[in-house]
């Protein structure tokens, strides 16, 4: 308990500030530094990759908890998920404002015509209900089971995000493939855990009431 | 927002082109006398006929440049834009890689092999080639297939003049160009990112068009390595990838050469690669572009705004098919 309290009071604010770091870097460089020859591209790519990183971090929390038995990790899952949404929103807004001058018809045109945007847009839109229902109030209102089911949308978001990245690059798919492998491993961990749970010899992990299930 | 505007720095003397630097550069300039002199001098870029002032203090200046009526009077992209944001996969896939790693390229001595269907094949030295023709400044728009663009003051000579010297025969229907292969000089070639060497080609009438040039410099100086030293092709109405860099071989051919990007992905990149807002790349739109230095996109013009001069070359051709 005391360790959980310490995590809440000390580690959480530190992690929160660290997660704001990439945003701080962008703001700093936009005003006092340098975002390179094509700043719009820098902002788009930078916010995009941080969205993906936070999606991966969020997906990693549960398997790492299983692996290490360090349960307070779960206290960070909502935060990292919301940071994924935060960077995703910055990413989408950069594109919406600077590529399409806030004209949604232009965005929609891309969504229907360009597979990489279709994938990215799906990934982003599916994060919206997750962000909205991330509060304790919504968990109570929906009930653990339904909430859980709804929040499985993160899997589609993760797949969409990787496909978006993979289809976007012109030639060098190294990094998209790395992220794809990461997401694949994190999915596999869940399948494996499920199989273990299903076997009768095992004592099930106690569900966390605030953030049940996967 | 997160947006910073480029700061205009105008030189008080006769200044045909406005020269601008980003704020950080401006501050650095203010802080350092040496750099300040260089940047101040950069204002009157082509004042009068001969003095072309420092962009890169170490670079060789090109003197007595002729001006051309084919130049655009649009605002130039900065020297930094032009020389630090490049696609030149021979030095790596990141746009900063060429500026970082092209130091290993040795553009002198250099020779260009001319061969194929012509009367005067041979092996020609770059120093001689540069003396064959008067050098001109050509300020062109450059539209990359990735939907960004720049305005660049090239220095070079018409490809037509170059071609005529070798007396191509009636069988010469195409010109094929080849880039150097040398993993020591071009470390990116140790990776099979593209099938090396890089190859490009033009139809004979495209090669002979007055807009098409061989560039040997930019901003009044010898071409920086990362921009394709010592000699490269510039075809302003086509996507940038047609502008093959660091050329070692020019060949007159009877049949259409297979250019590198077409070989890589024929469904995405063709032989012609004319800038065309009506024909999208399969993965992104070509209807608009981001001019480097601007935040919002602008509309892309057919043939990159050179339609009046070149559209007739393609009369009757289905440009959706021949993209
Ligand atoms: C979960 C949602 C998303 C993730 C994780 C994501 C991630 C990424 C990543 C990793 C990149 C490439 C970075 C690089 O190449 O270095 C990227 C590029 C891009 N994304 Fe997203 N993205 C998402 C949603 C969206 C949405 C909704 C849109 C627009 C509707 C969008 C538009 C773009 C564009 C236009 C680029 C290319 C920028 C350029 O070529 O300069 N993305 N994104």
Coordinates of C-alpha atoms and ligand atoms in Angstrom, one line a residue:
Chain A
X1 CA 0.0 0.0 0.0
X2 CA 2.7 2.4 1.0
X3 CA 4.5 1.7 -2.2
X4 CA 1.3 2.4 -4.2
X5 CA 0.9 5.7 -2.3
X6 CA 4.5 6.7 -3.1
X7 CA 4.0 5.9 -6.7
X8 CA 0.8 8.0 -6.8
X9 CA 2.4 11.0 -5.0
X10 CA 5.9 11.0 -6.4
X11 CA 6.4 8.8 -9.4
X12 CA 3.2 9.8 -11.2
X13 CA 3.9 13.5 -11.4
X14 CA 7.4 12.8 -12.5
X15 CA 6.2 10.5 -15.3
X16 CA 3.6 13.1 -16.2
X17 CA 6.2 15.8 -16.7
X18 CA 8.4 13.4 -18.6
X19 CA 5.5 12.6 -20.9
X20 CA 5.1 16.3 -21.6
X21 CA 8.8 16.4 -22.6
X22 CA 8.3 15.8 -26.4
X23 CA 5.7 18.6 -26.4
X24 CA 8.1 20.8 -24.5
X25 CA 10.8 20.0 -27.1
X26 CA 8.4 21.1 -29.9
X27 CA 7.4 24.3 -28.3
X28 CA 11.0 25.2 -27.3
X29 CA 12.2 24.6 -30.8
X30 CA 9.3 26.4 -32.5
X31 CA 10.1 29.6 -30.6
X32 CA 13.7 29.5 -29.6
X33 CA 15.3 26.7 -31.5
X34 CA 14.9 25.2 -34.9
X35 CA 12.5 22.8 -36.4
X36 CA 14.5 22.4 -39.6
X37 CA 13.9 23.4 -43.2
X38 CA 10.4 21.9 -43.3
X39 CA 8.9 22.7 -39.8
X40 CA 5.5 21.4 -40.7
X41 CA 6.9 18.0 -41.7
X42 CA 9.0 18.0 -38.5
X43 CA 5.9 18.7 -36.4
X44 CA 3.8 16.1 -38.2
X45 CA 6.3 13.3 -38.0
X46 CA 7.3 14.1 -34.4
X47 CA 3.8 14.2 -33.0
X48 CA 3.0 11.1 -35.1
X49 CA 5.8 9.0 -33.8
X50 CA 5.1 10.1 -30.2
X51 CA 1.4 9.1 -30.6
X52 CA 2.6 5.7 -31.7
X53 CA 5.1 5.4 -28.9
X54 CA 2.5 6.2 -26.3
X55 CA 0.1 3.6 -27.8
X56 CA 2.9 1.0 -27.6
X57 CA 3.7 2.1 -24.0
X58 CA 0.1 1.8 -23.0
X59 CA -0.2 -1.6 -24.6
X60 CA 3.0 -2.7 -22.8
X61 CA 1.8 -1.8 -19.3
X62 CA -0.3 -4.9 -18.7
X63 CA 2.2 -7.5 -20.0
X64 CA 5.0 -5.9 -18.1
X65 CA 2.9 -6.0 -15.0
X66 CA 2.4 -9.8 -15.6
X67 CA 6.0 -10.2 -16.2
X68 CA 7.3 -8.3 -13.2
X69 CA 4.4 -8.6 -10.8
X70 CA 4.7 -4.9 -10.2
X71 CA 1.1 -4.0 -10.0
X72 CA 1.3 -0.3 -9.4
X73 CA 2.2 0.0 -13.1
X74 CA -1.5 0.0 -13.8
X75 CA -1.7 3.4 -12.2
X76 CA 0.0 4.8 -15.3
X77 CA -2.1 3.2 -18.0
X78 CA -4.8 5.8 -18.2
X79 CA -2.2 8.6 -18.2
X80 CA -0.1 7.1 -21.1
X81 CA -3.3 6.4 -23.0
X82 CA -4.4 10.0 -22.6
X83 CA -1.0 11.1 -23.7
X84 CA -1.3 9.0 -26.8
X85 CA -4.6 10.8 -27.5
X86 CA -3.0 14.2 -26.7
X87 CA -0.1 13.7 -29.2
X88 CA -2.6 12.1 -31.7
X89 CA -4.7 15.3 -31.4
X90 CA -1.7 17.5 -32.0
X91 CA -0.8 15.3 -35.0
X92 CA -4.2 15.4 -36.5
X93 CA -4.6 19.1 -35.9
X94 CA -1.3 19.9 -37.6
X95 CA -2.6 18.0 -40.7
X96 CA -6.1 19.4 -40.4
X97 CA -4.9 23.1 -40.1
X98 CA -1.8 23.2 -42.2
X99 CA -2.5 20.7 -44.9
X100 CA -6.2 21.3 -45.2
X101 CA -6.8 24.7 -43.7
X102 CA -9.6 23.4 -41.5
X103 CA -11.7 22.2 -44.4
X104 CA -13.0 18.8 -43.4
X105 CA -14.1 17.9 -46.9
X106 CA -10.4 17.8 -47.8
X107 CA -9.6 15.4 -44.9
X108 CA -12.5 13.2 -45.9
X109 CA -11.3 13.1 -49.5
X110 CA -8.0 11.8 -48.2
X111 CA -9.7 9.3 -45.8
X112 CA -11.6 7.7 -48.6
X113 CA -8.8 7.8 -51.2
X114 CA -5.6 7.2 -49.4
X115 CA -5.1 4.0 -47.4
X116 CA -2.5 5.5 -45.1
X117 CA -4.9 8.2 -44.1
X118 CA -7.8 5.8 -43.8
X119 CA -5.7 3.7 -41.4
X120 CA -4.4 6.8 -39.4
X121 CA -7.9 8.3 -39.2
X122 CA -9.5 5.1 -38.0
X123 CA -6.8 4.8 -35.4
X124 CA -7.3 8.3 -34.2
X125 CA -11.1 8.3 -34.2
X126 CA -11.2 5.1 -32.2
X127 CA -9.1 6.8 -29.5
X128 CA -11.8 9.4 -29.0
X129 CA -14.4 7.2 -27.1
X130 CA -11.5 5.8 -25.1
X131 CA -10.4 9.2 -24.0
X132 CA -13.9 10.3 -23.2
X133 CA -14.6 7.2 -21.1
X134 CA -11.3 7.2 -19.3
X135 CA -12.8 8.7 -16.1
X136 CA -13.7 6.8 -13.0
X137 CA -17.3 8.0 -13.5
X138 CA -17.5 6.4 -16.9
X139 CA -16.0 3.1 -15.7
X140 CA -18.7 3.0 -13.0
X141 CA -21.4 4.0 -15.5
X142 CA -20.5 1.4 -18.0
X143 CA -19.5 -1.3 -15.6
X144 CA -16.2 -3.1 -15.8
X145 CA -17.2 -5.6 -18.5
X146 CA -18.6 -3.2 -21.0
X147 CA -15.8 -0.7 -20.3
X148 CA -13.3 -3.4 -20.9
X149 CA -14.9 -4.5 -24.1
X150 CA -15.0 -0.9 -25.4
X151 CA -11.4 -0.3 -24.5
X152 CA -10.3 -3.2 -26.6
X153 CA -10.6 -0.7 -29.5
X154 CA -7.0 0.2 -28.6
X155 CA -6.0 -3.0 -30.5
X156 CA -7.6 -1.7 -33.7
X157 CA -6.0 1.7 -33.0
X158 CA -2.6 0.1 -32.7
X159 CA -3.0 -1.9 -35.9
X160 CA -4.3 1.1 -37.8
X161 CA -1.4 3.2 -36.5
X162 CA 1.3 0.7 -37.6
X163 CA -0.4 0.3 -41.1
X164 CA -0.6 4.1 -41.4
X165 CA 3.1 4.4 -40.7
X166 CA 4.0 1.5 -42.9
X167 CA 2.1 2.9 -45.9
X168 CA 3.3 6.4 -45.4
X169 CA 7.0 5.9 -45.8
X170 CA 8.4 6.2 -49.3
X171 CA 11.0 3.5 -49.2
X172 CA 12.5 2.6 -45.8
X173 CA 10.1 0.5 -43.9
X174 CA 12.6 -0.5 -41.1
X175 CA 11.0 1.5 -38.3
X176 CA 7.4 0.8 -39.2
X177 CA 8.3 -2.9 -39.2
X178 CA 10.0 -2.6 -35.8
X179 CA 6.8 -1.0 -34.4
X180 CA 4.7 -3.7 -36.0
X181 CA 6.8 -6.4 -34.4
X182 CA 6.5 -4.6 -31.0
X183 CA 2.7 -4.4 -31.3
X184 CA 2.7 -8.1 -32.4
X185 CA 4.7 -9.2 -29.4
X186 CA 2.4 -7.3 -27.1
X187 CA -0.7 -8.9 -28.7
X188 CA 1.0 -12.3 -28.5
X189 CA 1.6 -11.8 -24.7
X190 CA -2.1 -11.4 -24.3
X191 CA -3.0 -14.5 -26.2
X192 CA -0.5 -16.4 -24.2
X193 CA -1.8 -15.1 -20.9
X194 CA -5.3 -16.0 -21.9
X195 CA -4.2 -19.5 -22.7
X196 CA -2.5 -19.7 -19.3
X197 CA -5.5 -18.4 -17.5
X198 CA -7.7 -21.0 -19.3
X199 CA -5.6 -23.8 -17.9
X200 CA -7.1 -25.0 -14.6
X201 CA -3.9 -25.3 -12.6
X202 CA -3.4 -21.5 -12.5
X203 CA -4.5 -19.1 -9.9
X204 CA -6.0 -16.1 -11.7
X205 CA -4.4 -12.6 -11.3
X206 CA -6.7 -10.5 -9.2
X207 CA -8.4 -7.9 -11.4
X208 CA -7.7 -4.3 -10.6
X209 CA -11.0 -2.7 -9.8
X210 CA -10.1 0.7 -11.4
X211 CA -8.8 -0.7 -14.6
X212 CA -10.1 -4.2 -15.2
X213 CA -9.0 -6.8 -17.6
X214 CA -6.4 -6.3 -20.3
Chain B
X1 CA 0.7 28.6 -32.6
X2 CA 4.0 26.8 -32.9
X3 CA 4.8 28.8 -36.0
X4 CA 7.7 31.1 -36.5
X5 CA 7.9 33.3 -39.5
X6 CA 11.1 33.7 -41.5
X7 CA 12.6 37.0 -41.0
X8 CA 13.3 39.1 -44.0
X9 CA 16.8 40.6 -44.1
X10 CA 17.2 43.0 -46.9
X11 CA 20.5 44.4 -48.0
X12 CA 20.4 48.1 -48.6
X13 CA 22.3 48.0 -51.8
X14 CA 20.8 47.0 -55.1
X15 CA 19.1 43.8 -54.2
X16 CA 17.5 41.9 -57.0
X17 CA 16.5 39.0 -54.8
X18 CA 15.4 39.3 -51.2
X19 CA 17.3 37.0 -49.0
X20 CA 15.9 35.7 -45.8
X21 CA 17.1 33.7 -43.0
X22 CA 15.3 32.0 -40.2
X23 CA 15.4 33.6 -36.8
X24 CA 18.0 31.4 -35.3
X25 CA 20.3 32.0 -38.1
X26 CA 19.6 35.7 -37.8
X27 CA 20.5 35.6 -34.1
X28 CA 23.6 33.7 -34.8
X29 CA 24.5 36.2 -37.5
X30 CA 24.0 39.0 -35.1
X31 CA 26.2 37.3 -32.6
X32 CA 29.1 36.6 -34.8
X33 CA 30.9 39.2 -36.9
X34 CA 32.3 36.8 -39.3
X35 CA 29.0 35.2 -40.1
X36 CA 27.4 38.6 -40.2
X37 CA 29.7 39.7 -43.0
X38 CA 28.8 36.6 -45.0
X39 CA 25.1 36.9 -44.5
X40 CA 25.1 40.6 -45.2
X41 CA 27.0 40.0 -48.3
X42 CA 24.5 37.4 -49.3
X43 CA 21.9 40.1 -50.0
X44 CA 23.1 41.4 -53.4
X45 CA 23.5 38.0 -54.8
X46 CA 24.1 38.9 -58.3
X47 CA 24.7 42.5 -58.2
X48 CA 26.2 43.6 -61.5
X49 CA 27.9 41.0 -63.6
X50 CA 30.7 39.4 -61.8
X51 CA 30.8 39.5 -58.0
X52 CA 28.9 36.7 -56.5
X53 CA 29.1 36.7 -52.8
X54 CA 29.8 34.0 -50.2
X55 CA 27.2 31.4 -49.3
X56 CA 29.8 28.8 -48.3
X57 CA 33.1 30.7 -47.8
X58 CA 35.1 27.6 -48.9
X59 CA 33.2 27.2 -52.2
X60 CA 34.5 28.3 -55.5
X61 CA 32.6 31.2 -57.0
X62 CA 31.3 31.0 -60.6
X63 CA 31.9 34.3 -62.4
X64 CA 30.3 36.2 -65.2
X65 CA 27.0 34.4 -65.1
X66 CA 24.4 35.3 -67.7
X67 CA 20.9 36.0 -66.6
X68 CA 18.1 34.1 -68.3
X69 CA 14.6 35.2 -69.4
X70 CA 13.5 31.7 -68.4
X71 CA 14.1 32.4 -64.7
X72 CA 11.2 33.0 -62.3
X73 CA 11.2 36.1 -60.1
X74 CA 9.6 34.2 -57.2
X75 CA 11.3 34.5 -53.8
X76 CA 14.3 32.2 -53.5
X77 CA 14.6 29.5 -51.0
X78 CA 17.5 30.1 -48.7
X79 CA 20.9 28.5 -49.3
X80 CA 20.3 26.5 -46.2
X81 CA 17.0 25.2 -47.5
X82 CA 18.5 24.2 -50.8
X83 CA 21.6 22.5 -49.3
X84 CA 20.4 20.8 -46.1
X85 CA 17.1 19.3 -47.2
X86 CA 17.9 16.8 -50.0
X87 CA 16.9 13.5 -51.4
X88 CA 20.1 11.8 -52.4
X89 CA 19.9 8.2 -51.3
X90 CA 23.5 7.6 -52.2
X91 CA 24.2 9.3 -48.9
X92 CA 21.3 8.0 -46.8
X93 CA 17.6 8.2 -46.7
X94 CA 17.1 11.1 -44.3
X95 CA 16.9 14.5 -45.9
X96 CA 19.7 15.7 -43.7
X97 CA 22.0 12.8 -44.6
X98 CA 23.4 14.2 -47.9
X99 CA 24.5 17.4 -46.1
X100 CA 26.0 15.4 -43.3
X101 CA 27.7 12.7 -45.4
X102 CA 28.4 14.0 -48.9
X103 CA 31.8 15.2 -47.8
X104 CA 33.2 11.9 -48.9
X105 CA 32.3 12.6 -52.5
X106 CA 35.2 13.8 -54.6
X107 CA 33.9 15.9 -57.5
X108 CA 37.3 16.7 -58.9
X109 CA 38.9 15.2 -60.9
X110 CA 35.7 14.0 -62.6
X111 CA 35.0 12.8 -66.1
X112 CA 31.8 12.1 -68.0
X113 CA 31.7 9.3 -70.5
X114 CA 29.6 10.0 -73.6
X115 CA 28.6 7.0 -75.6
X116 CA 25.9 5.4 -77.8
X117 CA 24.3 6.7 -80.9
X118 CA 26.4 9.8 -81.5
X119 CA 29.3 11.0 -83.7
X120 CA 31.7 12.1 -81.0
X121 CA 31.7 9.6 -78.1
X122 CA 34.4 10.0 -75.5
X123 CA 35.5 10.7 -72.0
X124 CA 35.3 14.4 -71.1
X125 CA 36.8 16.2 -68.2
X126 CA 34.5 18.3 -66.0
X127 CA 36.8 21.3 -66.1
X128 CA 36.7 21.3 -69.9
X129 CA 32.9 20.8 -70.0
X130 CA 32.4 23.8 -67.8
X131 CA 34.4 25.9 -70.3
X132 CA 32.5 24.8 -73.4
X133 CA 29.5 27.0 -72.7
X134 CA 28.8 30.3 -71.1
X135 CA 27.3 29.7 -67.6
X136 CA 23.8 31.0 -67.0
X137 CA 21.9 31.5 -63.8
X138 CA 18.5 29.8 -64.1
X139 CA 16.0 30.4 -61.2
X140 CA 13.6 27.5 -61.3
X141 CA 10.8 26.1 -59.3
X142 CA 11.6 22.5 -58.1
X143 CA 8.7 20.3 -57.3
X144 CA 9.4 17.1 -55.5
X145 CA 7.2 14.0 -56.0
X146 CA 6.7 14.1 -52.2
X147 CA 4.6 17.3 -52.6
X148 CA 7.0 20.0 -51.5
X149 CA 8.8 22.6 -53.6
X150 CA 11.5 25.2 -53.6
X151 CA 12.8 28.0 -55.8
X152 CA 16.5 27.5 -56.6
X153 CA 19.0 29.6 -58.4
X154 CA 20.9 27.1 -60.5
X155 CA 23.9 27.7 -62.5
X156 CA 24.4 25.7 -65.7
X157 CA 24.0 25.5 -69.4
X158 CA 21.3 24.2 -71.7
X159 CA 21.5 20.4 -72.1
X160 CA 20.7 21.0 -75.8
X161 CA 24.1 22.7 -76.3
X162 CA 25.8 19.8 -74.6
X163 CA 23.9 17.2 -76.6
X164 CA 24.6 18.9 -80.0
X165 CA 28.4 18.8 -79.4
X166 CA 28.3 15.0 -79.6
X167 CA 26.4 14.9 -82.9
X168 CA 23.7 12.4 -82.0
X169 CA 22.6 10.3 -84.9
X170 CA 19.1 9.8 -86.2
X171 CA 18.9 6.7 -84.2
X172 CA 19.3 8.6 -80.9
X173 CA 15.7 8.8 -79.6
X174 CA 16.5 9.0 -75.9
X175 CA 19.3 10.2 -73.6
X176 CA 20.2 8.1 -70.6
X177 CA 22.1 9.4 -67.6
X178 CA 23.9 7.4 -65.0
X179 CA 25.2 8.4 -61.5
X180 CA 28.5 7.4 -60.1
X181 CA 28.7 4.1 -58.2
X182 CA 31.4 4.0 -55.5
X183 CA 30.7 2.9 -52.0
X184 CA 33.7 4.7 -50.7
X185 CA 32.5 8.0 -52.0
X186 CA 28.8 7.3 -51.7
X187 CA 28.4 5.3 -48.4
X188 CA 24.6 5.0 -48.9
X189 CA 25.3 2.6 -51.8
X190 CA 26.4 -0.1 -49.3
X191 CA 22.6 -0.5 -48.6
X192 CA 20.4 -1.8 -51.4
X193 CA 17.9 1.0 -50.9
X194 CA 17.7 1.4 -54.7
X195 CA 19.3 -0.7 -57.4
X196 CA 22.6 1.2 -58.0
X197 CA 23.6 3.0 -60.1
X198 CA 20.8 5.6 -60.3
X199 CA 19.6 5.9 -63.9
X200 CA 17.4 8.5 -65.5
X201 CA 16.4 9.3 -69.0
X202 CA 14.7 11.9 -71.3
X203 CA 13.1 11.7 -74.7
X204 CA 15.3 13.6 -77.2
X205 CA 12.8 16.5 -77.6
X206 CA 12.7 16.9 -73.8
X207 CA 16.5 16.9 -73.7
X208 CA 16.7 19.5 -76.4
X209 CA 14.1 21.8 -74.8
X210 CA 15.5 25.2 -73.8
X211 CA 14.3 24.8 -70.2
X212 CA 16.4 21.7 -69.6
X213 CA 19.8 22.3 -68.2
X214 CA 22.9 20.7 -66.9
X215 CA 23.6 22.4 -63.6
X216 CA 27.1 22.8 -62.3
X217 CA 26.4 25.3 -59.5
X218 CA 23.8 27.0 -57.4
X219 CA 23.7 30.4 -55.7
X220 CA 26.6 31.5 -57.8
X221 CA 28.9 28.8 -56.5
X222 CA 30.1 25.5 -57.6
X223 CA 27.5 22.8 -56.9
X224 CA 27.7 21.5 -53.3
X225 CA 28.3 17.8 -53.1
X226 CA 24.8 17.1 -51.5
X227 CA 23.2 18.8 -54.5
X228 CA 24.8 16.5 -57.0
X229 CA 28.3 17.7 -57.7
X230 CA 29.9 18.2 -60.0
X231 CA 27.2 18.0 -62.7
X232 CA 23.5 17.2 -62.6
X233 CA 20.3 17.4 -64.6
X234 CA 17.6 19.9 -64.0
X235 CA 14.2 19.6 -65.7
X236 CA 11.9 22.1 -64.0
X237 CA 8.6 20.8 -65.3
X238 CA 9.2 17.2 -64.0
X239 CA 9.3 15.9 -60.5
X240 CA 12.6 16.3 -58.8
X241 CA 13.7 12.7 -59.0
X242 CA 14.3 13.2 -62.8
X243 CA 17.1 15.5 -61.9
X244 CA 19.8 12.9 -61.7
X245 CA 22.9 13.9 -59.7
X246 CA 26.7 13.4 -59.9
X247 CA 26.5 12.2 -63.5
X248 CA 29.3 10.0 -64.9
X249 CA 27.7 8.7 -68.1
X250 CA 25.5 10.1 -70.8
X251 CA 24.3 7.7 -73.5
X252 CA 22.3 8.2 -76.6
X253 CA 19.8 5.4 -77.0
X254 CA 17.4 4.0 -79.5
X255 CA 14.9 2.8 -76.9
X256 CA 13.4 4.3 -73.7
X257 CA 15.8 3.7 -70.8
X258 CA 14.4 2.2 -67.6
X259 CA 14.8 4.9 -64.9
X260 CA 15.5 3.8 -61.3
X261 CA 12.2 4.8 -59.6
X262 CA 10.2 3.2 -62.4
X263 CA 12.2 0.0 -61.9
X264 CA 11.6 0.2 -58.1
X265 CA 7.9 0.8 -58.3
X266 CA 6.4 1.1 -61.7
X267 CA 2.9 1.7 -60.4
X268 CA 4.0 4.8 -58.5
X269 CA 6.7 6.3 -60.7
X270 CA 6.8 6.5 -64.5
X271 CA 9.3 7.5 -67.1
X272 CA 7.8 10.9 -67.8
X273 CA 7.2 12.2 -64.2
X274 CA 5.7 15.4 -65.5
X275 CA 4.4 17.5 -62.6
X276 CA 0.6 17.0 -62.8
X277 CA -1.9 18.0 -60.2
X278 CA -4.6 15.9 -61.9
X279 CA -2.7 12.6 -61.5
X280 CA -2.1 11.6 -57.9
X281 CA 0.6 9.5 -56.6
X282 CA -1.2 6.2 -55.5
X283 CA -0.5 7.0 -51.9
X284 CA -0.8 10.8 -51.7
X285 CA -2.3 13.7 -53.6
X286 CA -0.3 15.8 -56.1
X287 CA -3.0 18.5 -56.2
X288 CA -1.1 20.8 -53.8
X289 CA 2.4 21.2 -52.4
X290 CA 4.1 22.9 -49.5
X291 CA 6.6 25.5 -50.7
X292 CA 9.5 25.2 -48.2
X293 CA 9.3 28.2 -45.9
X294 CA 5.5 28.5 -46.1
X295 CA 3.1 26.9 -43.7
X296 CA 0.0 26.4 -45.8
X297 CA -0.1 24.4 -48.9
X298 CA -0.4 26.0 -52.4
X299 CA -1.9 24.5 -55.5
X300 CA 0.3 22.6 -57.8
X301 CA 0.4 23.9 -61.4
X302 CA 0.4 21.6 -64.5
X303 CA 3.9 21.0 -65.6
X304 CA 5.0 22.9 -62.5
X305 CA 3.9 26.2 -64.1
X306 CA 5.9 25.6 -67.3
X307 CA 2.9 24.4 -69.3
X308 CA 3.1 27.2 -71.8
X309 CA 6.6 26.2 -72.8
X310 CA 6.3 22.4 -72.6
X311 CA 2.7 21.2 -72.9
X312 CA 3.0 20.9 -76.7
X313 CA 5.7 18.2 -76.2
X314 CA 3.0 15.9 -75.0
X315 CA 0.1 16.8 -77.3
X316 CA -2.1 13.8 -77.8
X317 CA -0.6 11.8 -75.1
X318 CA -2.7 10.3 -72.3
X319 CA -0.9 11.8 -69.3
X320 CA -2.8 9.5 -66.9
X321 CA -1.2 6.6 -68.7
X322 CA 2.2 8.2 -69.2
X323 CA 2.7 9.6 -65.7
Ligands
LIG1 C1 -3.3 6.9 -33.8 C2 -3.2 7.7 -34.7 C3 -1.9 8.1 -35.5 C4 -0.6 7.7 -35.4 C5 0.0 6.7 -34.3 C6 0.2 8.3 -36.4 C7 1.5 8.1 -36.6 C8 2.2 8.7 -37.6 C9 3.6 8.4 -37.9 C10 4.5 7.5 -37.0 C11 4.0 9.1 -39.0 C12 5.3 9.1 -39.7 C13 6.4 9.7 -39.0 C14 7.7 9.6 -39.8 O1 7.7 9.2 -41.0 O2 8.7 9.9 -39.2 C15 2.8 9.8 -39.4 C16 2.8 10.6 -40.5 C17 1.7 11.2 -41.0 N1 0.4 11.2 -40.4 FE1 -0.1 10.1 -38.8 N2 -0.7 9.0 -37.2 C18 -2.0 8.9 -36.7 C19 -3.1 9.5 -37.2 C20 -3.1 10.4 -38.2 C21 -4.3 11.0 -38.7 C22 -5.7 10.9 -38.1 C23 -3.9 11.7 -39.8 C24 -4.8 12.6 -40.7 C25 -6.0 12.4 -41.0 C26 -2.5 11.6 -40.0 C27 -1.8 12.2 -41.0 C28 -0.4 12.0 -41.2 C29 0.3 12.5 -42.3 C30 -0.3 13.5 -43.4 C31 1.6 12.1 -42.1 C32 2.8 12.4 -43.1 C33 3.5 13.6 -42.8 C34 4.6 13.8 -43.9 O3 4.6 13.1 -44.9 O4 5.3 14.8 -43.8 N3 -2.1 10.7 -39.0 N4 1.8 9.5 -38.6

